[in-house]
XYZ file of C-alpha atoms in Angstrom:
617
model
C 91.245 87.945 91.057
C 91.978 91.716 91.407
C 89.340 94.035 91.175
C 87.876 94.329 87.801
C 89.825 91.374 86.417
C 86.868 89.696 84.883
C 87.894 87.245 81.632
C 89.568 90.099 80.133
C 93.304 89.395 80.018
C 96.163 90.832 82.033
C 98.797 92.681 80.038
C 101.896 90.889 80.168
C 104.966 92.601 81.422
C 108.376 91.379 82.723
C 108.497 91.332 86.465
C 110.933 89.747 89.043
C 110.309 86.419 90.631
C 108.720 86.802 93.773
C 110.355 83.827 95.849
C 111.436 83.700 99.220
C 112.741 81.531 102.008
C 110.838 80.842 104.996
C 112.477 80.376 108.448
C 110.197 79.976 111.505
C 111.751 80.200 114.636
C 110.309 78.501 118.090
C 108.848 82.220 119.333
C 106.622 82.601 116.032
C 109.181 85.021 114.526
C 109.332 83.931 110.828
C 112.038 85.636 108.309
C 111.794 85.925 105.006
C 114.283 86.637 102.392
C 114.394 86.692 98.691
C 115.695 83.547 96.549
C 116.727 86.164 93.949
C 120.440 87.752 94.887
C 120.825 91.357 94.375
C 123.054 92.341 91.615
C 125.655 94.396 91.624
C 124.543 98.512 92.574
C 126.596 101.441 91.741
C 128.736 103.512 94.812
C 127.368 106.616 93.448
C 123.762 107.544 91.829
C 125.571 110.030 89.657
C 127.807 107.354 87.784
C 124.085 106.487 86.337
C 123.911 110.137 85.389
C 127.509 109.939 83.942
C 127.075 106.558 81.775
C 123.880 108.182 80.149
C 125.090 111.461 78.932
C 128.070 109.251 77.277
C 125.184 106.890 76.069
C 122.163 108.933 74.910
C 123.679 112.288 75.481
C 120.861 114.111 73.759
C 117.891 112.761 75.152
C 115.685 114.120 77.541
C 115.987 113.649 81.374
C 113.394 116.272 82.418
C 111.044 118.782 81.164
C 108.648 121.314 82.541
C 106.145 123.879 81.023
C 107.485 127.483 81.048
C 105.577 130.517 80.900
C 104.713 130.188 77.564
C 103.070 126.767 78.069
C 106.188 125.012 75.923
C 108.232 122.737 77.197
C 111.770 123.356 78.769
C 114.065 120.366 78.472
C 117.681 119.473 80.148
C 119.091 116.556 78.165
C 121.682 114.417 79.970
C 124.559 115.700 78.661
C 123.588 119.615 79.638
C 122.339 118.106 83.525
C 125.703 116.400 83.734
C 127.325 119.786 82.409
C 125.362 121.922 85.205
C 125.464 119.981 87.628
C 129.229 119.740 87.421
C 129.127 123.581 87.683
C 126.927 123.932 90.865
C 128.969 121.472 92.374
C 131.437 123.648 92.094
C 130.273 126.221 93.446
C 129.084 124.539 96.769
C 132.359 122.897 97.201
C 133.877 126.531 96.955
C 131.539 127.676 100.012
C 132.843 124.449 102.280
C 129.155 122.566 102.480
C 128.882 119.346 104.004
C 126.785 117.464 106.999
C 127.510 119.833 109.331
C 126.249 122.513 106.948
C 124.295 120.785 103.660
C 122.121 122.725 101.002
C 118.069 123.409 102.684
C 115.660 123.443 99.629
C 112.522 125.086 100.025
C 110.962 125.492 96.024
C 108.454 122.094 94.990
C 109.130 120.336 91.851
C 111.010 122.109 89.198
C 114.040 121.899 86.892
C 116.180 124.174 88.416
C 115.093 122.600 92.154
C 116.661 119.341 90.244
C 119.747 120.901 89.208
C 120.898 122.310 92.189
C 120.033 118.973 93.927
C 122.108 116.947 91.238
C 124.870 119.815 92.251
C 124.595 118.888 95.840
C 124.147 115.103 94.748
C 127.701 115.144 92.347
C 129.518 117.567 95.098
C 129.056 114.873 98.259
C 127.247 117.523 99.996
C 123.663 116.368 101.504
C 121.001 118.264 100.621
C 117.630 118.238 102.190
C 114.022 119.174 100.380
C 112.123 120.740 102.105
C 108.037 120.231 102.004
C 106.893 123.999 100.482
C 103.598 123.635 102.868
C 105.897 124.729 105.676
C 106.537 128.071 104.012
C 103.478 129.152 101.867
C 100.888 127.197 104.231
C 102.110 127.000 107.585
C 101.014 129.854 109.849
C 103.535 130.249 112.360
C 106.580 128.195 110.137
C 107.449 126.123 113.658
C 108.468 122.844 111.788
C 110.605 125.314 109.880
C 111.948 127.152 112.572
C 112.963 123.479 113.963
C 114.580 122.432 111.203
C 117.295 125.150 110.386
C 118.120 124.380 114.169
C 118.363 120.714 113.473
C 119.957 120.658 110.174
C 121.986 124.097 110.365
C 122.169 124.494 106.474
C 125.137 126.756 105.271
C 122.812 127.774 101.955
C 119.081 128.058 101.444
C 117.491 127.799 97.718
C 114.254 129.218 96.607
C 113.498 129.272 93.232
C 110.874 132.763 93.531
C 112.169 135.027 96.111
C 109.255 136.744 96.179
C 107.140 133.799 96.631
C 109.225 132.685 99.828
C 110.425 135.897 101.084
C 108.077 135.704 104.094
C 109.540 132.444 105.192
C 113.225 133.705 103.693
C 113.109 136.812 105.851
C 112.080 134.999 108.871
C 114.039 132.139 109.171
C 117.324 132.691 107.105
C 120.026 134.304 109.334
C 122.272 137.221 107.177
C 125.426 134.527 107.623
C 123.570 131.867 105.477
C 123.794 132.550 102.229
C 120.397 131.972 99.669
C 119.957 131.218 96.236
C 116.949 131.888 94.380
C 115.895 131.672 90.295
C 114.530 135.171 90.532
C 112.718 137.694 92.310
C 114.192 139.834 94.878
C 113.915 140.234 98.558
C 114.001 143.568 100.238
C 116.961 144.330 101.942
C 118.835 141.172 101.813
C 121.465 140.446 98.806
C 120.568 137.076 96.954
C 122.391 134.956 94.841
C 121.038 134.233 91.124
C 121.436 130.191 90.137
C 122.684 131.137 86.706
C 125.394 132.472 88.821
C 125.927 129.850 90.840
C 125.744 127.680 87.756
C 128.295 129.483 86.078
C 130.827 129.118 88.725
C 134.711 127.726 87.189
C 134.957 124.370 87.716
C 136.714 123.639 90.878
C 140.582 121.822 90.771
C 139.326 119.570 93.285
C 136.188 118.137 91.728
C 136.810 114.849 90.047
C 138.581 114.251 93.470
C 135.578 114.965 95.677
C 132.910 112.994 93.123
C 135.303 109.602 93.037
C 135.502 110.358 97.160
C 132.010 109.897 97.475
C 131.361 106.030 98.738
C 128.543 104.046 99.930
C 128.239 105.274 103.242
C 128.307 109.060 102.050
C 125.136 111.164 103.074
C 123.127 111.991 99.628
C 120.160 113.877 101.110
C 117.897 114.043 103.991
C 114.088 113.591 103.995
C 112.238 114.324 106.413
C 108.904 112.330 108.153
C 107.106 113.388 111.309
C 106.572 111.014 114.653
C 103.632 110.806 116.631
C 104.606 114.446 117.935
C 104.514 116.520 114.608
C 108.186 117.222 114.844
C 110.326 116.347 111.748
C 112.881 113.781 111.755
C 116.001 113.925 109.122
C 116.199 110.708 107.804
C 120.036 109.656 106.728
C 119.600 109.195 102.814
C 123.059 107.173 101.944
C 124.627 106.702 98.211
C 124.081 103.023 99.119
C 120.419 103.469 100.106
C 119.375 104.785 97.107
C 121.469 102.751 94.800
C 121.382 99.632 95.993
C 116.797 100.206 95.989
C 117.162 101.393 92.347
C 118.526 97.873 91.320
C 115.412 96.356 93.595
C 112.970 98.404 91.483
C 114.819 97.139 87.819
C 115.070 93.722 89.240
C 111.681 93.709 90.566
C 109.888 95.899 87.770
C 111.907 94.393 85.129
C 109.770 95.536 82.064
C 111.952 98.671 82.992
C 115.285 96.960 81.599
C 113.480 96.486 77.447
C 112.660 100.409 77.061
C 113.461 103.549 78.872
C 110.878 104.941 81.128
C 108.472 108.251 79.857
C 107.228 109.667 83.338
C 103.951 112.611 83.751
C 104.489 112.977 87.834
C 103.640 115.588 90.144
C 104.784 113.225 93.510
C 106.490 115.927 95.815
C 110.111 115.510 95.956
C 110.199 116.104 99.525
C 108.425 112.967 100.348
C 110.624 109.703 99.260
C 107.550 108.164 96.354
C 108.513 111.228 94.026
C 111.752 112.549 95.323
C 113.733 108.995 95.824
C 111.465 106.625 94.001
C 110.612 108.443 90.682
C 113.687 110.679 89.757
C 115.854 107.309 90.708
C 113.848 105.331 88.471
C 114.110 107.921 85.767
C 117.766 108.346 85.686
C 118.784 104.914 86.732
C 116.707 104.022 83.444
C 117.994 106.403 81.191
C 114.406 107.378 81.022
C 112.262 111.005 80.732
C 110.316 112.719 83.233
C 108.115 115.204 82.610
C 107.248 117.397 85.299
C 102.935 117.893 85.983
C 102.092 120.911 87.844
C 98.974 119.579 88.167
C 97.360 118.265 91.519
C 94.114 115.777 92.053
C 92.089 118.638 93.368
C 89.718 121.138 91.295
C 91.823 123.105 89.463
C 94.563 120.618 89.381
C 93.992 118.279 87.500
C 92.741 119.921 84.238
C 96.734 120.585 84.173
C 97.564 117.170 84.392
C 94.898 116.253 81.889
C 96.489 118.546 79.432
C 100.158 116.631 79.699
C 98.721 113.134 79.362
C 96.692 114.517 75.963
C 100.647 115.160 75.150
C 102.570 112.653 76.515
C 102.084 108.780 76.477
C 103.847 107.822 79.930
C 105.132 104.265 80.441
C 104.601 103.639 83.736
C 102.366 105.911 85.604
C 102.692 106.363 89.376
C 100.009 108.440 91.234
C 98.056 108.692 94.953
C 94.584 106.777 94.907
C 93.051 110.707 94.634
C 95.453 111.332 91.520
C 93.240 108.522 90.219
C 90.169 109.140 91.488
C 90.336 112.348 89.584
C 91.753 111.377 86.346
C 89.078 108.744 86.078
C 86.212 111.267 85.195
C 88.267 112.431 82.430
C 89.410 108.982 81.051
C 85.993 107.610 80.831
C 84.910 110.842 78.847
C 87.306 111.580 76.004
C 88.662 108.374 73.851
C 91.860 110.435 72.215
C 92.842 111.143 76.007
C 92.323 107.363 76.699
C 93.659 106.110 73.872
C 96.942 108.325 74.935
C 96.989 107.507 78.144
C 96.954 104.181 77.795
C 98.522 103.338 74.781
C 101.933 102.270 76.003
C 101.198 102.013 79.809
C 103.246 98.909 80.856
C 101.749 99.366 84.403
C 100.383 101.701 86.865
C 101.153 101.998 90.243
C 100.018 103.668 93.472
C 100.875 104.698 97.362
C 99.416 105.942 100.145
C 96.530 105.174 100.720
C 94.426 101.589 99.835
C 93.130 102.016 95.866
C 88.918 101.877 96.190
C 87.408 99.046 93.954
C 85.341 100.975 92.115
C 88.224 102.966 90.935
C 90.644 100.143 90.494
C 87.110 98.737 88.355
C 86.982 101.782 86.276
C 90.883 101.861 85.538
C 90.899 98.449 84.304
C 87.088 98.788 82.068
C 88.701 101.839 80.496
C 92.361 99.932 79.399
C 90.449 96.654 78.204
C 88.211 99.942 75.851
C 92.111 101.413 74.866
C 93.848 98.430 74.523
C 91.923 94.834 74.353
C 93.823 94.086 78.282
C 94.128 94.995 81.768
C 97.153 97.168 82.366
C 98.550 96.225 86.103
C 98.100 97.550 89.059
C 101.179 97.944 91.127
C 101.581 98.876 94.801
C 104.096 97.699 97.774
C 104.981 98.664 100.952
C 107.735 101.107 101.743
C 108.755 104.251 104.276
C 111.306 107.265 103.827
C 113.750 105.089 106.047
C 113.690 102.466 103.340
C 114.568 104.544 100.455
C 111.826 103.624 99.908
C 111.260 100.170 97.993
C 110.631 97.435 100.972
C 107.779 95.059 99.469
C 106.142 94.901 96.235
C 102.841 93.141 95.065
C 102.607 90.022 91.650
C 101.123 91.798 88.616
C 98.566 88.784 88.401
C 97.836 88.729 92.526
C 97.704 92.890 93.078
C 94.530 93.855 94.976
C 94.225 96.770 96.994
C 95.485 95.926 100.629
C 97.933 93.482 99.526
C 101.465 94.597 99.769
C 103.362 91.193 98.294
C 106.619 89.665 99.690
C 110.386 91.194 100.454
C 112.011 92.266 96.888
C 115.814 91.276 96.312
C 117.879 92.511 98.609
C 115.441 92.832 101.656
C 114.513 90.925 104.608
C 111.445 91.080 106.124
C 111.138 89.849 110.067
C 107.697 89.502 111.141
C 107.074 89.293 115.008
C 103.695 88.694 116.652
C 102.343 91.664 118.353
C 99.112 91.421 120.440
C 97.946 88.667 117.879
C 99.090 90.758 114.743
C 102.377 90.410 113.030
C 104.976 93.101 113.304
C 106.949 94.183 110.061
C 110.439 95.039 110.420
C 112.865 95.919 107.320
C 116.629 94.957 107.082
C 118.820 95.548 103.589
C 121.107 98.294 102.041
C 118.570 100.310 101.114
C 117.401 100.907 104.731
C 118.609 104.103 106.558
C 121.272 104.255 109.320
C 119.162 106.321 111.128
C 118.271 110.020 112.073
C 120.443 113.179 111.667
C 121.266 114.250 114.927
C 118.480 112.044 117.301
C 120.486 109.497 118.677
C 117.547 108.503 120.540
C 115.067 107.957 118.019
C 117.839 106.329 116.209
C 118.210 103.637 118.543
C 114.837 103.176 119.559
C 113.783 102.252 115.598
C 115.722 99.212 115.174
C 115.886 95.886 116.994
C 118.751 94.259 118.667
C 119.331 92.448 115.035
C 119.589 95.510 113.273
C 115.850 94.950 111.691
C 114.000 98.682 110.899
C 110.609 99.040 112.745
C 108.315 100.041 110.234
C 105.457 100.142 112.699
C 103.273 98.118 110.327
C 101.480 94.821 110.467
C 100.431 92.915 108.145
C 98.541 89.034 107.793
C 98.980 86.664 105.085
C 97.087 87.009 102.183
C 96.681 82.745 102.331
C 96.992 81.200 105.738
C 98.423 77.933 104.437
C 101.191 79.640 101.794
C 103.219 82.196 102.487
C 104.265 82.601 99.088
C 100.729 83.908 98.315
C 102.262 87.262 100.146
C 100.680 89.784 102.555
C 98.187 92.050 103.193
C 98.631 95.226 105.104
C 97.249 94.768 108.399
C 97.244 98.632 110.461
C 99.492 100.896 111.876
C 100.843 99.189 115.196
C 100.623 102.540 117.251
C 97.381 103.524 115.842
C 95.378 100.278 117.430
C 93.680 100.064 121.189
C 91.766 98.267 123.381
C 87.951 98.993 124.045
C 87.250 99.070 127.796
C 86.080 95.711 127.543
C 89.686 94.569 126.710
C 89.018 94.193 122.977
C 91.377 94.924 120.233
C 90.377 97.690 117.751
C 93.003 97.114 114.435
C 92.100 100.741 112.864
C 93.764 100.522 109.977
C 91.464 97.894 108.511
C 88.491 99.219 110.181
C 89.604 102.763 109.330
C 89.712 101.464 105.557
C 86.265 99.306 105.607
C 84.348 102.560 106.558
C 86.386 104.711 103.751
C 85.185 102.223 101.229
C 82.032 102.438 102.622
C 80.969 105.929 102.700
C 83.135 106.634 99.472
C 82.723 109.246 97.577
C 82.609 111.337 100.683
C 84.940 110.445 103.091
C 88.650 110.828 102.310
C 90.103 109.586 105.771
C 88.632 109.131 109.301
C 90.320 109.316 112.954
C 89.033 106.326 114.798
C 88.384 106.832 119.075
C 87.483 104.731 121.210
C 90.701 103.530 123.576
C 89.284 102.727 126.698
C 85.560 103.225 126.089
C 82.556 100.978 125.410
C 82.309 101.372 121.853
C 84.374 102.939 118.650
C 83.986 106.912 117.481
C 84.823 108.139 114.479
C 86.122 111.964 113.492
C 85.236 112.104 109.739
C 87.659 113.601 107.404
C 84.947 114.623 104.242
C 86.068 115.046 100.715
C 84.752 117.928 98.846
C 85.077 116.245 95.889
C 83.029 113.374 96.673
C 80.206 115.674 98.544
C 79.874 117.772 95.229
C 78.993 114.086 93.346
C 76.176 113.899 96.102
C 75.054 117.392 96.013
C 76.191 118.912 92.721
C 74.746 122.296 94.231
C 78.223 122.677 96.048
C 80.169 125.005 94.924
C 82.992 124.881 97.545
C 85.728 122.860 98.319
C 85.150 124.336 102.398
C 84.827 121.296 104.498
C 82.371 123.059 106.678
C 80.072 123.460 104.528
C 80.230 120.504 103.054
C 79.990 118.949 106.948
C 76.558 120.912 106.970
C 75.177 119.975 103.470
C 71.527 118.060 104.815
C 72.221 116.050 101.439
C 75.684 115.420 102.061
C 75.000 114.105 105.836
C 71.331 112.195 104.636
C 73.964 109.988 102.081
C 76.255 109.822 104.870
C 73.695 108.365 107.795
C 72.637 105.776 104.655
C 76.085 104.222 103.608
C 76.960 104.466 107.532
C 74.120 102.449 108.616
C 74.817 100.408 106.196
C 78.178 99.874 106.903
C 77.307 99.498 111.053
C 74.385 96.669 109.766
C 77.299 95.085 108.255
C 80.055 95.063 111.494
C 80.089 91.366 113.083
C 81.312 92.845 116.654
C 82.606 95.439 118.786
C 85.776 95.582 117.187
C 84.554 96.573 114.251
C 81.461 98.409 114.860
C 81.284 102.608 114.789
C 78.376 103.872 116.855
C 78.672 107.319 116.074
C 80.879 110.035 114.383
C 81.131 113.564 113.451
C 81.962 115.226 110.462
C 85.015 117.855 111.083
C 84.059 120.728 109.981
C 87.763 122.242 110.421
C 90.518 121.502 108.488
C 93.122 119.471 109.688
C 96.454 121.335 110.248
C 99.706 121.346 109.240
C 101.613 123.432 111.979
C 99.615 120.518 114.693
C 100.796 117.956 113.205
C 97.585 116.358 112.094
C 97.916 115.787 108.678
C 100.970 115.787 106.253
C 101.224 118.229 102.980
C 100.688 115.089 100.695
C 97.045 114.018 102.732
C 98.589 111.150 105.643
C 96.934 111.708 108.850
C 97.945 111.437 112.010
C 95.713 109.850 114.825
C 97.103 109.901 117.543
C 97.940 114.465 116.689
C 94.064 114.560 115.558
C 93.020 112.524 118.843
C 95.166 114.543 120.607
C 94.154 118.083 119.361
C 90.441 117.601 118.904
C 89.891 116.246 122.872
C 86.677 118.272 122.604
C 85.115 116.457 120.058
C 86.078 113.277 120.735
C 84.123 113.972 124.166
C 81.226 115.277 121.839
C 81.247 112.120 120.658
C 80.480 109.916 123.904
C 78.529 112.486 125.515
C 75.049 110.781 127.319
C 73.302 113.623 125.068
C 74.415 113.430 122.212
C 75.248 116.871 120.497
C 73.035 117.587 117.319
C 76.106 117.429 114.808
C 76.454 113.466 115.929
C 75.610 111.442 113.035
C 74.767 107.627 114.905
C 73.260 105.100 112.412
């Protein structure tokens, strides 16, 4: 029974079958594929875009507040009509692979028009996380990209905004766009003028040339040394995973989807995922501005008090946040919920007692339980890989293969290895032949990295549970495994409110250290006398670290072995950084970076006198 599930009933929704084939081979590697065929998947995403605006011409496809606090809307028809006109224009200036379309804006309407440009053109197009702009200090995983990806045209949407980063790393023979503002002494380009370019003889030609194999965008995801990989994006990729999603989230095919999303469209959850589902859908997306963080989400509050989404998609933190709000104001409930087919999350394992609260608070709206969704998935799977049973989803369990997928799971050090095989899944890395070949096997299977266990030992149909990072787990000096990503999660749960991630040490040494990553959020719920969201004070609050010894020791009285036992940890009072490498603009931490960086503390940590700021149980 999932979390909250109670005797209060499950709202029924239409989902895929979750079937599969088993074959076992003599080495312990089993395979599993779907019963379910894949149907049929478009050669282009923007043949969706086409049959809609012939369909349901005037209905929204996107809207975003303006400076007035309205809403602006682009209907089909009018994003088929622009984006035929940007198109245009970037097939006038020669784009392609060799010189694609660098985005640098977040989430807006005219970042989505240019992209649907690049998208109907053929010409790859790559967004580009704003944290490496308006956060980074020294803009190296910037600077590394232009080199990598050589973009023939930059957009920004506010020059002025990005005219740091513009002036810096934009050479005067690559052309930039922007929405408005100026930069000082360098000529611009306005998108209305881009978007009122003649629409080029060759057009139709180049959007029926466009096939499977052509290159749609590139995202990018960092390795275990902070530098960004370009991740090959096909037409094929993200096609053929839009038709998983329907197939597998089939309440999708009786009513088009109403989206409230503020998922980065750099990252593949909001950018591939969420605008895919929209459009393959025929749906509406409304863009939130809003972020799960104090002053964020009041914003996203005031969109759900206007708009009843269908299916909501968030980060375990989006909910966390919301969940205060929910519980206190009925009308926002009552909206919120009212024709929520299911929710769904990524990123990070959901905690029970907000997975508890979510359902309590749609049995109050509605009389049922609206599902809980999750799956497992990665940029180089476009990103749909595995997806959870409304009726079985728990937090930590990831489900079986969806339609269209293989899974191959190969033991590992007494864990099982995931690897990923299908259309959706990438033919590799832009330029990095190397890392290329070194992430698939010798069957062409995609190394996700991941392991997971079955959820039932004696049925495989039950599905899986995710099981830890495969990079991220070591032996104690003793010779004993440590799998962190469990352990990492127990101790989250745990010390929850406060603790929003933790860096687990301990490779090679007697016993398992932990770098604790604190959430001001949580802290203030302790100590309500916080006023700031600065992790170092919050790492020297005497109430914050008294609450944190208690649910620690707790936790430790709880451990059943070495493996699973944290003697000691320390509560960073430094940010993690960007330009390092040690955490990602969306909240995913790296270990092995933070190990890496922090040397100092982790040696703080096993000290024979232990410093004062070492919290032990």
């Amino acid at each position: 029974m999932p979390p909250g599930g109670g005797t209060h009933p499950l709202r029924l929704i239409s989902f895929g079958d979750p079937a599969v084939s088993v074959d076992r081979r003599a080495d312990g590697t089993t395979y599993l594929r779907p019963l379910r065929a894949l149907p049929e998947y478009p050669v282009r995403i923007t043949d969706r875009l086409h049959h809609w605006a012939s369909a349901t011409p005037d209905r929204v496809f996107m809207a975003e507040r303006d400076g007035d606090g309205s809403w602006r809307k682009v209907t089909y028809v009018e994003l088929l009509k622009v984006s035929r006109h940007i198109a245009s224009g970037l097939l006038s200036r020669g784009l392609s692979a060799e010189r694609p379309l660098l985005i640098l804006s977040g989430n807006s309407i005219d970042h989505a028009l240019v992209a649907f440009g690049a998208l109907y053109a053929g010409v790859p197009y790559c967004p580009v996380s704003p944290a490496y702009s308006l956060i980074s200090k020294d803009y190296g995983k910037l600077s590394y990209l232009m080199k990598l990806l050589t973009p023939g045209l930059v957009f920004a949407d506010d020059a002025a905004q990005f005219a740091a980063t513009l002036q810096a790393n934009v050479g005067d023979d690559t052309e930039i766009v922007t929405s408005r503002g100026v930069l000082d002494g360098r000529a611009v380009t306005r998108l209305a003028e881009l978007a009122a370019t003649p629409l080029h003889p060759g057009l139709d030609a180049a959007h029926e040339a466009i096939g499977p194999d052509t290159i749609a965008k590139f995202l990018l995801t960092s390795g275990s040394t902070g530098n960004p990989k370009a991740v090959i994006n096909t037409q094929r990729m993200i096609c053929a995973n839009q038709v998983m999603i329907r197939e597998t989230m089939s309440f999708l095919k009786g009513e088009p989807p109403v989206i409230v999303d503020w998922l980065p469209w750099n990252h593949t959850f909001g950018g591939n995922h969420n605008i895919g589902l929209t459009l393959y859908n025929g749906g509406s997306m409304y863009l939130d501005a809003g972020k799960p963080v104090p002053g964020g989400i009041e914003e996203t509050v005031r969109n759900l008090r206007e708009i009843s989404p269908t299916v909501y998609f968030n980060v375990p933190k989006g909910y966390e946040s919301l969940l205060p709000y929910l519980r206190d104001d009925v009308a926002l409930r009552d909206k919120f919920f009212g024709r929520l087919h299911a929710m769904f999350f990524s990123g990070a394992a959901l905690a029970p007692h907000i997975w508890n609260g979510l359902d309590e608070l749609s049995v109050q709206a509605t009389g049922a339980r609206v599902p809980m969704l999750t799956g497992l998935g990665a940029t180089e799977t476009a990103p749909f890989f595995m997806s959870v049973n409304p009726r079985t989803s728990r937090s930590g369990h990831i489900g079986l293969p969806v339609p269209g997928n293989e899974a191959k799971l190969v033991p590992n050090n007494g864990k099982l290895e995931v690897r990923a095989r299908g259309p959706n899944v990438t033919p590799g890395y832009w330029r990095q032949a190397d890392m290329t070949e070194a992430a698939f096997d010798d069957e062409g299977f995609y190394k996700l990295g991941d392991s997971l266990k079955p959820a039932d030992a004696n049925n495989v149909h039950a599905g899986f549970d995710f099981d830890g990072r495969i990079a991220e787990d070591f032996k104690l000096a003793s010779g004993t495994w440590v799998s962190v990503g469990p352990l990492r999660a127990r101790f989250i749960a745990a010390c929850a409110p406060l603790v929003r991630d933790a860096v687990i040490a301990g490779i090679n040494r007697d016993e398992i250290a932990a770098l604790v990553v604190l959430d001001p959020d949580g802290c203030r719920q302790i100590n309500p006398a916080l006023r700031s969201n600065d992790v170092g004070i919050c790492a020297r609050d005497k109430e914050v670290r008294r609450v944190f010894r208690e649910r620690f020791t707790a936790f430790q009285s709880a451990a059943t072995g070495s493996s699973t036992k944290i003697t000691r940890a320390l509560l960073l009072a430094v940010p993690l950084s960007i330009d390092r490498g040690e955490v990602t603009d969306k909240g995913s931490v790296n270990q092995r970076a933070v190990l890496d960086h922090r040397r100092e503390l982790v040696e703080m940590l096993y000290s024979s006198k232990l410093a004062a700021d070492v919290i032990t149980p």
